[in-house]
Short mmCIF file of C-alpha atoms in Angstrom, two decimals:
data_model
loop_
_atom_site.label_atom_id
_atom_site.label_comp_id
_atom_site.label_asym_id
_atom_site.label_seq_id
_atom_site.Cartn_x
_atom_site.Cartn_y
_atom_site.Cartn_z
CA MET E 1 3.28 1.99 -12.62
CA THR E 2 3.09 1.29 -8.92
CA ARG E 3 0.27 -0.66 -7.33
CA GLY E 4 -1.16 2.72 -6.43
CA GLY E 5 -1.13 3.59 -10.14
CA PRO E 6 -4.18 5.89 -10.38
CA ARG E 7 -2.64 8.14 -7.70
CA ALA E 8 0.75 8.35 -9.42
CA ARG E 9 1.56 11.82 -10.73
CA ARG E 10 4.44 14.18 -11.27
CA PRO E 11 5.62 15.77 -7.99
CA ARG E 12 4.77 19.46 -7.82
CA THR E 13 5.79 20.83 -4.46
CA ALA E 14 9.28 21.01 -2.96
CA ALA E 15 8.22 18.43 -0.37
CA GLU E 16 7.06 16.01 -3.06
CA VAL E 17 10.23 16.42 -5.12
CA ALA E 18 12.38 15.90 -2.03
CA ALA E 19 10.50 12.70 -1.25
CA ARG E 20 10.87 11.35 -4.78
CA LEU E 21 14.64 11.77 -4.68
CA THR E 22 15.06 9.99 -1.33
CA TRP E 23 15.32 6.29 -0.46
CA GLY E 24 14.60 5.54 3.19
CA VAL E 25 14.56 2.58 5.55
CA LEU E 26 11.96 0.94 7.75
CA PRO E 27 12.42 0.55 11.50
CA GLY E 28 11.02 -2.99 11.50
CA PRO E 29 9.24 -5.73 9.55
CA SER E 30 6.08 -3.72 8.81
CA VAL E 31 5.10 -0.27 7.54
CA ASP E 32 5.20 2.22 10.40
CA ALA E 33 3.13 5.42 10.54
CA GLU E 34 5.97 7.78 9.57
CA THR E 35 6.93 5.71 6.55
CA ALA E 36 3.28 5.46 5.51
CA ALA E 37 3.05 9.27 5.59
CA ALA E 38 6.22 9.60 3.52
CA LEU E 39 4.89 7.07 1.01
CA GLU E 40 1.75 9.14 0.65
CA ARG E 41 3.94 12.16 -0.01
CA GLY E 42 5.83 10.31 -2.75
CA LEU E 43 8.88 8.67 -1.14
CA GLY E 44 11.06 7.36 -3.95
CA GLY E 45 12.14 4.07 -2.43
CA VAL E 46 13.19 2.04 0.58
CA VAL E 47 16.18 -0.19 1.24
CA LEU E 48 15.48 -3.40 3.14
CA PHE E 49 17.88 -4.78 5.75
CA ALA E 50 17.99 -7.89 7.92
CA HIS E 51 15.92 -6.22 10.65
CA ASN E 52 13.06 -5.90 8.15
CA VAL E 53 13.03 -9.65 7.48
CA GLU E 54 11.16 -12.33 9.43
CA SER E 55 10.31 -14.76 6.64
CA ALA E 56 9.94 -14.89 2.88
CA ALA E 57 6.14 -14.67 3.16
CA GLN E 58 6.42 -11.67 5.48
CA VAL E 59 8.74 -9.88 3.02
CA ARG E 60 6.29 -10.43 0.17
CA ALA E 61 3.48 -9.03 2.33
CA LEU E 62 5.67 -6.08 3.33
CA THR E 63 6.57 -5.14 -0.23
CA ALA E 64 2.91 -5.39 -1.24
CA ALA E 65 1.94 -3.06 1.61
CA LEU E 66 4.64 -0.59 0.60
CA ARG E 67 3.51 -0.51 -3.02
CA ASP E 68 -0.13 -0.15 -2.01
CA ARG E 69 0.79 3.10 -0.25
CA ALA E 70 3.36 4.38 -2.74
CA ARG E 71 2.61 7.41 -4.86
CA GLY E 72 4.43 7.44 -8.15
CA PRO E 73 7.64 5.60 -9.07
CA PHE E 74 8.78 3.58 -6.08
CA ARG E 75 11.74 1.28 -5.73
CA ILE E 76 12.32 -1.49 -3.17
CA ALA E 77 16.03 -2.25 -2.94
CA ILE E 78 18.25 -4.67 -1.04
CA ASP E 79 21.91 -5.74 -0.76
CA GLN E 80 21.71 -9.33 -2.01
CA GLU E 81 25.19 -9.86 -3.40
CA GLY E 82 25.84 -13.50 -2.61
CA GLY E 83 28.55 -14.92 -0.38
CA HIS E 84 28.55 -13.35 3.07
CA ILE E 85 26.69 -10.17 2.03
CA VAL E 86 22.98 -10.95 1.89
CA ARG E 87 19.94 -9.64 3.73
CA LEU E 88 17.68 -12.56 2.83
CA GLY E 89 18.83 -16.00 3.92
CA ALA E 90 16.99 -19.31 3.72
CA PRO E 91 14.74 -20.31 2.08
CA LEU E 92 16.33 -18.17 -0.64
CA THR E 93 19.32 -19.74 -2.34
CA ARG E 94 22.68 -18.89 -0.77
CA PHE E 95 24.96 -18.37 -3.76
CA PRO E 96 28.75 -18.26 -3.45
CA SER E 97 30.44 -14.87 -3.62
CA ALA E 98 31.34 -12.82 -6.67
CA MET E 99 34.99 -13.86 -6.25
CA ALA E 100 33.92 -17.49 -6.39
CA ILE E 101 32.39 -16.75 -9.78
CA GLY E 102 35.58 -14.91 -10.69
CA ALA E 103 37.57 -18.04 -9.88
CA THR E 104 35.53 -19.96 -12.46
CA GLY E 105 36.15 -17.31 -15.12
CA SER E 106 32.68 -18.05 -16.49
CA ALA E 107 30.49 -15.28 -17.86
CA ARG E 108 27.74 -17.87 -18.27
CA LEU E 109 27.73 -18.56 -14.55
CA ALA E 110 27.89 -14.85 -13.70
CA ARG E 111 24.80 -14.22 -15.80
CA ALA E 112 22.96 -17.30 -14.54
CA VAL E 113 23.57 -16.50 -10.87
CA ALA E 114 22.45 -12.88 -11.30
CA ARG E 115 19.31 -14.01 -13.08
CA ALA E 116 18.54 -16.58 -10.36
CA GLN E 117 19.06 -14.03 -7.59
CA ALA E 118 16.81 -11.59 -9.41
CA GLU E 119 14.07 -14.19 -9.90
CA GLU E 120 14.03 -14.89 -6.17
CA LEU E 121 13.98 -11.18 -5.26
CA ALA E 122 11.22 -10.42 -7.76
CA ALA E 123 9.10 -13.22 -6.30
CA LEU E 124 9.15 -11.29 -3.01
CA GLY E 125 8.39 -7.91 -4.57
CA ILE E 126 11.92 -6.49 -4.62
CA ASP E 127 12.83 -4.74 -7.88
CA VAL E 128 16.34 -3.36 -7.20
CA ASP E 129 19.45 -5.27 -6.15
CA LEU E 130 22.34 -3.09 -4.96
CA ALA E 131 24.78 -5.30 -6.87
CA PRO E 132 27.05 -6.31 -8.53
CA VAL E 133 30.19 -5.07 -6.82
CA LEU E 134 32.51 -3.88 -9.61
CA ASP E 135 35.37 -2.76 -7.38
CA LEU E 136 38.69 -4.40 -8.14
CA ALA E 137 40.12 -6.53 -5.34
CA ALA E 138 43.35 -4.63 -5.91
CA ASP E 139 44.38 -4.20 -2.27
CA PRO E 140 44.02 -7.55 -0.50
CA ARG E 141 43.93 -5.79 2.90
CA ASN E 142 40.64 -4.05 2.11
CA PRO E 143 38.10 -5.18 4.74
CA THR E 144 35.01 -4.19 2.78
CA VAL E 145 35.76 -5.50 -0.74
CA GLY E 146 37.57 -8.86 -0.68
CA ALA E 147 35.42 -11.74 -1.89
CA ARG E 148 32.60 -9.32 -2.79
CA SER E 149 34.64 -8.50 -5.92
CA PHE E 150 35.00 -10.72 -8.98
CA GLY E 151 38.78 -10.25 -8.74
CA SER E 152 41.66 -7.87 -9.31
CA VAL E 153 41.98 -8.15 -13.12
CA PRO E 154 40.06 -5.25 -14.75
CA ASN E 155 39.10 -7.22 -17.88
CA LEU E 156 37.80 -10.15 -15.83
CA VAL E 157 35.71 -7.95 -13.54
CA ALA E 158 34.40 -6.02 -16.54
CA ARG E 159 33.37 -9.17 -18.42
CA LEU E 160 31.70 -10.89 -15.48
CA GLY E 161 30.11 -7.65 -14.24
CA ALA E 162 28.51 -6.98 -17.61
CA ALA E 163 27.21 -10.56 -17.69
CA ALA E 164 25.71 -10.11 -14.23
CA VAL E 165 23.99 -6.88 -15.31
CA GLY E 166 22.42 -8.78 -18.19
CA GLY E 167 21.22 -11.56 -15.89
CA PHE E 168 19.49 -9.16 -13.51
CA LEU E 169 17.77 -7.35 -16.37
CA GLU E 170 16.54 -10.61 -17.92
CA ALA E 171 14.59 -11.30 -14.72
CA GLY E 172 13.17 -7.79 -14.46
CA VAL E 173 15.25 -6.53 -11.51
CA ALA E 174 17.37 -3.40 -11.76
CA PRO E 175 21.04 -3.96 -10.89
CA VAL E 176 23.01 -1.12 -9.33
CA PRO E 177 26.73 -1.67 -10.03
CA LYS E 178 28.87 -0.24 -7.23
CA HIS E 179 30.95 1.57 -5.88
CA PHE E 180 31.76 4.00 -8.69
CA PRO E 181 34.48 4.91 -9.56
CA GLY E 182 36.09 2.08 -7.56
CA HIS E 183 36.70 1.18 -3.91
CA GLY E 184 39.36 -1.48 -4.39
CA ARG E 185 42.72 0.33 -4.42
CA THR E 186 42.69 1.19 -0.73
CA PRO E 187 43.04 -0.75 2.53
CA LEU E 188 40.40 1.41 4.22
CA ASP E 189 36.63 0.94 4.64
CA SER E 190 34.45 3.99 3.91
CA HIS E 191 32.05 2.81 6.62
CA ARG E 192 34.74 3.73 9.16
CA SER E 193 36.90 6.40 7.48
CA ARG E 194 37.37 8.21 4.18
CA PRO E 195 39.63 6.19 1.90
CA TYR E 196 41.96 8.10 -0.42
CA VAL E 197 43.08 6.53 -3.69
CA THR E 198 46.25 7.79 -5.33
CA GLY E 199 47.42 7.55 -8.91
CA GLY E 200 45.27 10.23 -10.50
CA PRO E 201 42.66 10.01 -13.26
CA ASP E 202 44.94 8.12 -15.67
CA VAL E 203 45.34 5.15 -13.33
CA LEU E 204 41.64 5.30 -12.46
CA TRP E 205 40.78 5.03 -16.15
CA GLU E 206 43.26 2.22 -16.84
CA GLN E 207 42.06 0.09 -13.93
CA ASP E 208 38.96 0.93 -11.88
CA LEU E 209 36.72 2.40 -14.57
CA LEU E 210 36.83 -0.46 -17.06
CA PRO E 211 34.22 -2.59 -15.22
CA PHE E 212 31.86 0.36 -14.89
CA ARG E 213 32.24 1.27 -18.54
CA SER E 214 31.30 -2.30 -19.44
CA ALA E 215 28.28 -2.13 -17.11
CA VAL E 216 27.11 1.08 -18.79
CA GLU E 217 27.51 -0.56 -22.20
CA ALA E 218 25.46 -3.51 -20.88
CA GLU E 219 22.65 -0.97 -20.20
CA ALA E 220 22.82 -0.92 -16.43
CA PRO E 221 19.87 1.30 -15.42
CA ALA E 222 21.56 2.68 -12.30
CA VAL E 223 25.00 3.10 -10.74
CA MET E 224 25.94 3.59 -7.09
CA VAL E 225 28.64 6.14 -6.29
CA GLY E 226 30.88 5.45 -3.29
CA HIS E 227 32.51 7.68 -0.69
CA VAL E 228 36.17 7.31 -1.68
CA ALA E 229 38.35 10.36 -2.39
CA TYR E 230 40.53 10.27 -5.52
CA GLU E 231 43.77 12.08 -6.18
CA GLY E 232 43.41 14.74 -8.85
CA LEU E 233 39.65 14.33 -9.09
CA THR E 234 37.61 14.97 -5.94
CA MET E 235 39.72 17.64 -4.21
CA GLY E 236 39.95 15.49 -1.09
CA GLY E 237 36.19 15.03 -0.75
CA PRO E 238 34.15 11.86 -1.31
CA ALA E 239 33.10 10.83 -4.82
CA SER E 240 29.43 10.82 -3.76
CA LEU E 241 29.56 14.61 -3.27
CA SER E 242 31.74 15.36 -6.29
CA PRO E 243 30.44 16.94 -9.53
CA ALA E 244 33.71 15.86 -11.16
CA VAL E 245 32.80 12.21 -10.49
CA MET E 246 29.04 12.18 -11.05
CA THR E 247 28.56 14.86 -13.68
CA THR E 248 31.86 15.11 -15.56
CA LEU E 249 33.13 11.52 -15.35
CA LEU E 250 30.02 9.33 -15.11
CA ARG E 251 27.57 11.43 -17.13
CA GLY E 252 30.09 13.01 -19.49
CA THR E 253 32.99 10.64 -20.14
CA LEU E 254 31.05 7.40 -19.70
CA ASP E 255 27.88 8.86 -21.27
CA PHE E 256 25.65 7.37 -18.57
CA ASP E 257 22.07 8.66 -18.50
CA GLY E 258 20.63 6.24 -15.96
CA VAL E 259 19.91 6.80 -12.28
CA VAL E 260 22.85 7.79 -10.09
CA VAL E 261 22.38 6.57 -6.50
CA THR E 262 24.61 7.43 -3.56
CA ASP E 263 25.96 4.83 -1.22
CA ALA E 264 24.53 5.05 2.31
CA LEU E 265 25.26 8.56 3.58
CA VAL E 266 25.47 7.49 7.23
CA MET E 267 29.03 6.23 6.78
CA ASP E 268 31.93 7.83 8.63
CA ALA E 269 33.48 8.91 5.32
CA ILE E 270 30.59 11.39 5.14
CA THR E 271 29.57 12.16 8.70
CA ASP E 272 33.04 13.03 9.96
CA GLU E 273 32.62 16.45 8.34
CA ARG E 274 28.90 17.08 7.82
CA SER E 275 25.44 15.92 8.79
CA VAL E 276 23.70 13.25 6.75
CA ALA E 277 20.95 15.72 5.87
CA GLU E 278 23.42 18.25 4.48
CA ALA E 279 25.25 15.48 2.62
CA CYS E 280 21.98 14.63 0.83
CA VAL E 281 21.71 18.19 -0.43
CA GLU E 282 25.37 18.23 -1.53
CA ALA E 283 25.00 14.90 -3.34
CA LEU E 284 21.96 16.07 -5.28
CA ALA E 285 23.72 19.32 -6.17
CA ALA E 286 26.70 17.31 -7.42
CA GLY E 287 24.60 15.18 -9.75
CA ALA E 288 22.93 12.35 -7.82
CA ASP E 289 19.35 11.39 -8.71
CA ALA E 290 18.56 9.42 -5.54
CA VAL E 291 20.13 9.73 -2.10
CA MET E 292 20.26 7.07 0.59
CA PRO E 293 20.40 8.78 3.99
CA LEU E 294 19.10 5.55 5.57
CA ASP E 295 18.37 5.91 9.28
CA PRO E 296 18.06 9.74 9.52
CA TRP E 297 16.06 9.94 6.31
CA ARG E 298 13.25 12.00 7.83
CA ARG E 299 15.64 14.85 8.63
CA ALA E 300 17.09 14.49 5.16
CA LEU E 301 13.65 15.01 3.61
CA VAL E 302 13.33 18.31 5.44
CA ALA E 303 16.82 19.46 4.42
CA VAL E 304 16.28 18.61 0.74
CA GLU E 305 12.87 20.27 0.74
CA GLU E 306 14.34 23.44 2.23
CA ALA E 307 17.20 23.42 -0.29
CA ILE E 308 14.74 23.11 -3.17
CA ALA E 309 12.58 25.91 -1.83
CA ALA E 310 15.64 28.14 -1.36
CA GLY E 311 16.92 27.49 -4.87
CA ARG E 312 20.08 25.68 -3.76
CA LEU E 313 19.20 22.84 -6.11
CA ALA E 314 18.81 23.89 -9.73
CA GLU E 315 15.42 23.31 -11.33
CA PRO E 316 16.83 21.84 -14.61
CA ALA E 317 18.89 19.30 -12.66
CA LEU E 318 15.89 18.31 -10.54
CA ALA E 319 13.78 17.89 -13.67
CA ALA E 320 16.47 15.68 -15.22
CA SER E 321 16.60 13.51 -12.09
CA LEU E 322 12.83 13.07 -12.10
CA ARG E 323 12.99 12.13 -15.77
CA ARG E 324 15.61 9.46 -15.10
CA LEU E 325 13.58 8.03 -12.22
CA ASP E 326 10.53 7.93 -14.48
CA THR E 327 12.58 6.14 -17.15
CA LEU E 328 13.65 3.51 -14.62
CA GLU E 329 9.99 3.06 -13.67
CA ARG E 330 9.10 2.43 -17.30
CA ARG E 331 11.95 -0.06 -17.68
CA LEU E 332 10.60 -2.00 -14.71
CA ALA E 333 6.93 -1.70 -15.64
CA ALA E 334 6.75 -5.36 -16.66
CA SER E 335 8.84 -6.62 -13.75
CA PRO E 336 7.25 -9.50 -11.83
CA ALA E 337 8.43 -7.72 -8.67
CA LEU E 338 5.59 -5.22 -9.04
CA ARG E 339 3.04 -8.06 -8.97
CA PRO E 340 4.71 -10.97 -7.16
CA ALA E 341 2.90 -14.29 -7.33
CA GLY E 342 3.58 -18.01 -7.35
CA PRO E 343 6.24 -19.79 -5.26
CA LEU E 344 8.13 -17.74 -2.70
CA VAL E 345 11.36 -19.26 -4.04
CA PRO E 346 10.98 -19.98 -7.77
CA ARG E 347 13.04 -22.78 -9.36
CA ALA E 348 14.62 -23.57 -6.01
CA ASP E 349 16.08 -26.93 -7.09
CA ALA E 350 17.66 -25.47 -10.23
CA HIS E 351 19.08 -22.56 -8.27
CA ALA E 352 20.56 -24.89 -5.65
CA ALA E 353 22.22 -26.90 -8.42
CA LEU E 354 23.60 -23.66 -9.89
CA ALA E 355 25.05 -22.64 -6.52
CA GLY E 356 26.66 -26.07 -6.28
CA GLU E 357 28.21 -25.78 -9.74
CA VAL E 358 29.74 -22.40 -8.91
CA ALA E 359 31.06 -23.72 -5.60
CA ARG E 360 32.68 -26.82 -7.14
CA ARG E 361 34.26 -24.96 -10.02
CA SER E 362 35.56 -22.12 -7.87
CA LEU E 363 37.73 -24.12 -5.44
CA SER E 364 41.38 -23.16 -5.99
CA ARG E 365 44.56 -24.81 -4.74
CA LEU E 366 47.32 -22.37 -3.79
CA GLY E 367 49.86 -25.02 -2.78
CA GLY E 368 50.66 -28.15 -0.79
CA GLY E 369 51.06 -31.81 -1.63
CA LEU E 370 48.64 -33.54 0.74
CA ALA E 371 47.33 -36.80 -0.72
CA LEU E 372 43.56 -36.91 -1.10
CA PRO E 373 40.99 -38.10 -0.26
CA ILE E 374 41.38 -37.97 3.51
CA PRO E 375 40.91 -41.55 4.76
CA PRO E 376 37.68 -41.81 6.77
CA ASP E 377 39.45 -43.28 9.82
CA THR E 378 41.81 -40.28 10.17
CA ALA E 379 41.77 -38.41 13.48
CA VAL E 380 41.00 -34.89 12.26
CA ALA E 381 40.82 -31.66 14.25
CA VAL E 382 39.03 -28.68 12.68
CA VAL E 383 39.89 -25.21 14.01
CA GLU E 384 37.43 -22.75 12.54
CA PHE E 385 37.45 -18.98 12.87
CA GLY E 386 34.17 -17.07 13.03
CA ALA E 387 33.54 -14.07 10.82
CA GLY E 388 34.27 -11.21 13.18
CA ARG E 389 32.20 -8.81 11.03
CA PRO E 390 35.17 -6.79 9.73
CA SER E 391 32.89 -4.27 8.00
CA PRO E 392 29.46 -2.87 8.97
CA ILE E 393 28.15 -3.99 5.56
CA GLU E 394 27.80 -7.47 7.04
CA SER E 395 24.62 -8.50 8.83
CA GLU E 396 25.10 -8.95 12.55
CA ASP E 397 22.76 -11.89 13.01
CA GLU E 398 23.69 -14.12 10.07
CA PRO E 399 24.20 -17.62 11.58
CA LEU E 400 27.56 -19.29 11.02
CA ALA E 401 27.58 -22.25 8.65
CA SER E 402 30.28 -24.58 9.94
CA LEU E 403 32.81 -26.43 7.81
CA GLY E 404 33.57 -28.63 10.83
CA ALA E 405 29.93 -29.75 11.00
CA VAL E 406 29.87 -30.63 7.30
CA LEU E 407 33.17 -32.53 7.41
CA GLY E 408 32.04 -34.28 10.58
CA GLU E 409 29.34 -36.04 8.57
CA ARG E 410 32.08 -37.65 6.44
CA LEU E 411 34.86 -38.21 9.00
CA PRO E 412 33.69 -40.05 12.15
CA ARG E 413 36.87 -39.32 14.16
CA LEU E 414 36.65 -35.57 13.60
CA VAL E 415 36.52 -33.06 16.46
CA SER E 416 36.12 -29.32 15.99
CA VAL E 417 36.13 -25.95 17.70
CA VAL E 418 35.05 -22.47 16.55
CA ILE E 419 37.11 -19.42 17.55
CA GLU E 420 34.70 -16.51 17.78
CA PRO E 421 35.83 -12.86 17.46
CA GLU E 422 38.04 -11.60 20.28
CA GLU E 423 35.34 -9.48 21.83
CA GLY E 424 33.14 -12.55 22.32
CA ASP E 425 35.70 -15.19 23.31
CA GLY E 426 37.52 -15.39 26.64
CA GLY E 427 40.28 -17.71 25.40
CA ALA E 428 38.71 -21.08 26.26
CA ALA E 429 38.14 -21.91 22.59
CA GLU E 430 41.78 -21.11 21.74
CA ALA E 431 42.98 -23.44 24.51
CA ARG E 432 40.62 -26.11 23.20
CA ALA E 433 41.99 -25.63 19.68
CA ARG E 434 45.56 -26.25 20.86
CA GLU E 435 44.46 -29.36 22.76
CA LEU E 436 42.55 -30.86 19.83
CA ALA E 437 45.27 -30.06 17.30
CA ALA E 438 47.98 -31.67 19.44
CA ALA E 439 46.04 -34.94 19.54
CA ALA E 440 45.11 -35.00 15.84
CA GLU E 441 46.67 -36.79 12.89
CA LEU E 442 45.46 -34.14 10.48
CA LEU E 443 44.54 -30.51 11.12
CA VAL E 444 41.99 -28.48 9.12
CA VAL E 445 42.04 -24.73 9.66
CA ALA E 446 39.14 -22.69 8.25
CA THR E 447 39.55 -18.91 8.21
CA ARG E 448 37.19 -16.05 7.38
CA ASP E 449 39.09 -12.79 6.69
CA THR E 450 41.10 -13.82 9.73
CA PHE E 451 44.04 -11.65 8.64
CA LEU E 452 42.04 -8.77 10.12
CA ARG E 453 42.25 -10.34 13.61
CA PRO E 454 45.74 -9.70 15.05
CA ARG E 455 45.44 -12.28 17.84
CA ALA E 456 44.81 -15.05 15.34
CA ALA E 457 48.42 -15.00 14.20
CA ASP E 458 49.65 -16.24 17.60
CA LEU E 459 47.30 -19.21 17.63
CA LEU E 460 48.02 -20.13 14.02
CA GLY E 461 51.74 -19.91 14.68
CA ASP E 462 51.36 -22.37 17.57
CA LEU E 463 49.36 -24.73 15.38
CA ARG E 464 51.92 -24.55 12.59
CA ARG E 465 54.74 -25.41 14.99
CA LEU E 466 52.96 -28.67 15.93
CA GLY E 467 54.09 -30.00 12.56
CA ARG E 468 50.78 -31.72 11.75
CA PRO E 469 49.77 -32.07 8.09
CA THR E 470 47.39 -29.13 7.73
CA VAL E 471 44.65 -28.17 5.31
CA HIS E 472 44.06 -24.40 5.32
CA VAL E 473 40.75 -23.36 3.75
CA ALA E 474 40.18 -19.63 3.23
CA LEU E 475 36.41 -19.33 3.35
CA ARG E 476 36.39 -15.68 2.26
CA SER E 477 39.41 -13.71 1.07
CA PRO E 478 42.27 -15.84 -0.26
CA TYR E 479 44.59 -13.27 1.32
CA ASP E 480 44.33 -15.36 4.48
CA LEU E 481 46.45 -18.01 2.76
CA VAL E 482 49.49 -15.74 2.44
CA ALA E 483 48.95 -13.39 5.39
CA LEU E 484 48.48 -16.27 7.85
CA PRO E 485 50.10 -19.32 6.23
CA VAL E 486 49.56 -22.47 8.24
CA ALA E 487 49.70 -25.26 5.63
CA GLY E 488 53.21 -26.53 4.90
CA PRO E 489 54.39 -28.48 1.84
CA ASP E 490 52.83 -31.68 3.22
CA GLY E 491 49.50 -29.92 3.70
CA LEU E 492 47.12 -28.07 1.43
CA ALA E 493 46.07 -24.41 0.94
CA VAL E 494 42.65 -23.90 -0.65
CA ALA E 495 40.71 -20.76 -1.53
CA ALA E 496 36.95 -21.31 -1.29
CA TYR E 497 35.73 -17.65 -1.34
CA ALA E 498 32.50 -18.26 0.60
CA ASP E 499 31.02 -20.07 3.57
CA VAL E 500 27.58 -20.75 2.14
CA PRO E 501 26.23 -24.33 2.33
CA ALA E 502 27.04 -25.08 -1.32
CA THR E 503 30.67 -24.07 -0.81
CA LEU E 504 31.09 -26.01 2.42
CA GLY E 505 29.68 -29.08 0.69
CA ALA E 506 32.04 -28.61 -2.24
CA VAL E 507 35.04 -28.31 0.09
CA ALA E 508 34.00 -31.49 1.92
CA ASP E 509 33.58 -33.33 -1.39
CA ALA E 510 37.02 -32.19 -2.58
CA LEU E 511 38.73 -33.30 0.63
CA THR E 512 36.95 -36.60 1.22
CA GLY E 513 35.35 -37.70 -2.03
CA VAL E 514 36.59 -39.55 -5.10
CA PRO E 515 36.24 -37.35 -8.19
CA ALA E 516 34.95 -38.59 -11.50
CA SER E 517 37.56 -39.67 -14.00
CA GLY E 518 39.54 -36.67 -15.20
CA GLU E 519 37.82 -34.27 -12.82
CA ASP E 520 40.02 -31.77 -10.98
CA ARG E 521 39.30 -31.38 -7.27
CA PHE E 522 40.37 -27.73 -7.42
CA PRO E 523 39.57 -26.38 -10.90
CA GLY E 524 39.35 -22.68 -9.94
CA ARG E 525 41.99 -20.01 -10.53
CA ILE E 526 42.54 -17.41 -7.80
CA PRO E 527 41.38 -14.18 -9.52
CA MET E 528 43.10 -11.87 -7.04
CA ALA E 529 46.73 -10.78 -6.99
CA LEU E 530 48.37 -11.94 -3.75
CA PRO E 531 51.68 -10.78 -2.25
CA ASP E 532 54.61 -13.17 -2.71
CA ARG E 533 52.63 -15.34 -5.08
CA ALA E 534 54.68 -16.73 -7.92
CA GLU E 535 52.15 -15.98 -10.62
CA ALA E 536 49.55 -13.24 -11.05
CA PRO E 537 45.98 -14.03 -12.10
CA GLU E 538 45.80 -14.36 -15.87
CA GLU E 539 42.61 -13.15 -17.51
CA ALA E 540 43.58 -14.85 -20.76
CA ALA E 541 43.64 -18.24 -19.04
CA LEU E 542 40.02 -17.95 -17.98
CA ASP E 543 37.64 -19.29 -20.60
CA PRO E 544 34.78 -16.80 -21.15
CA GLY E 545 32.55 -19.49 -22.59
CA ARG E 546 32.58 -21.83 -19.61
#
């Protein structure tokens, strides 16, 4: 029951049904007049983004105001995945990415991190997390999956994904595994184009579907369908508009009776051929229960209302969608998110310790024989690449956490430079990087999906030719380590999977600290298949009980 419980009732008119099936967005950090009117009409949910966030206290006040105005079942959702995809930063805990968890192989940690994330979201009044990502990191060139995935091994992703679903549910927040039926076997980003996955249904079943099947068995209450086209299944169209995907495959083959949510329908994979409003109608006709038009959601409401009134959307299917949304409401009836109270960040110290454990156990050595620890009197140059926002899923205003700054606290002779994305850097930082590296005894290169930046290869080639012992730390996708190799045999190549504070601290500890007796500085296993790598990730070698 929403905070406006006495007003909650079954939608009767086409306008009310259209509202219930739609999740919108807010233009700012408070409830505007148009959204308030839609809430009164029965809007089914909103998705929060960084532009809706000023502080933790403000978010709690915002969610309370939304629920006060909501009529009937109402969801407040957010993309809080961990790693570099979050909408809520400090004071909430910044957990390492899903791939960092994958590198530990630990279902216990996957469940614990999901539960901790959910506890923090619920404390602010958010009851849906658009996570976990269950795509396989099968194509290392993919700009929108990468470290958001647990890895490329189907069994590993399935096991950790199911554990994460359980952790979210324990804390009373609905997880939404995504992007069904799998966005990983393509180098393209559906934000910018329509990816097409080959191999047919048999390959899809053998690889991509296993994690989603495990999530359904773990009682995930909702699933997000992506915008990828699949050979032999979607007839060239996106999965989010395909009855074969949503009705036949997800409902029929996987026997899923929870809420089917579309990915954001403003992506180029959709809008290249149709309006967002029309896509909403097509998605509902294909089997979706909730559509996410995002920014043009007001026009979408009108289009869905008109389609209902004209009979383009079948009454039995609409009734089934309303039933599923009601069922989700009942599952969340006891969620603390509906009545947030207490600390804005519950169990903050325990959650910080958990983030640190994941970070330490995830660090993975790909190669190199550099002796550690780095002596404190070493002249070190750190060349660090900024994020470059390779996919629109990333927040534009997330501040960069610097590995150079963290290492500088341990190494007094350290100097550093950050190379920002090409569009924001006139070349002065690259010249500075060459100057600092030439004068250094040891070079540390920190990359963030830098393989997506063509100009970076020239600079890294120049640095490699200097012949300095080099530590290369891939702070997001480990693909950087093979696509842009800069550490030779006398250096060190490390996959860290995230650039959150806990991970940067763990990297600094591994490079400069003295481990406890018997402790491995780099205990993680890279859970992603990499080109030219001698061995593939082995699911059997990862201990599920850790």
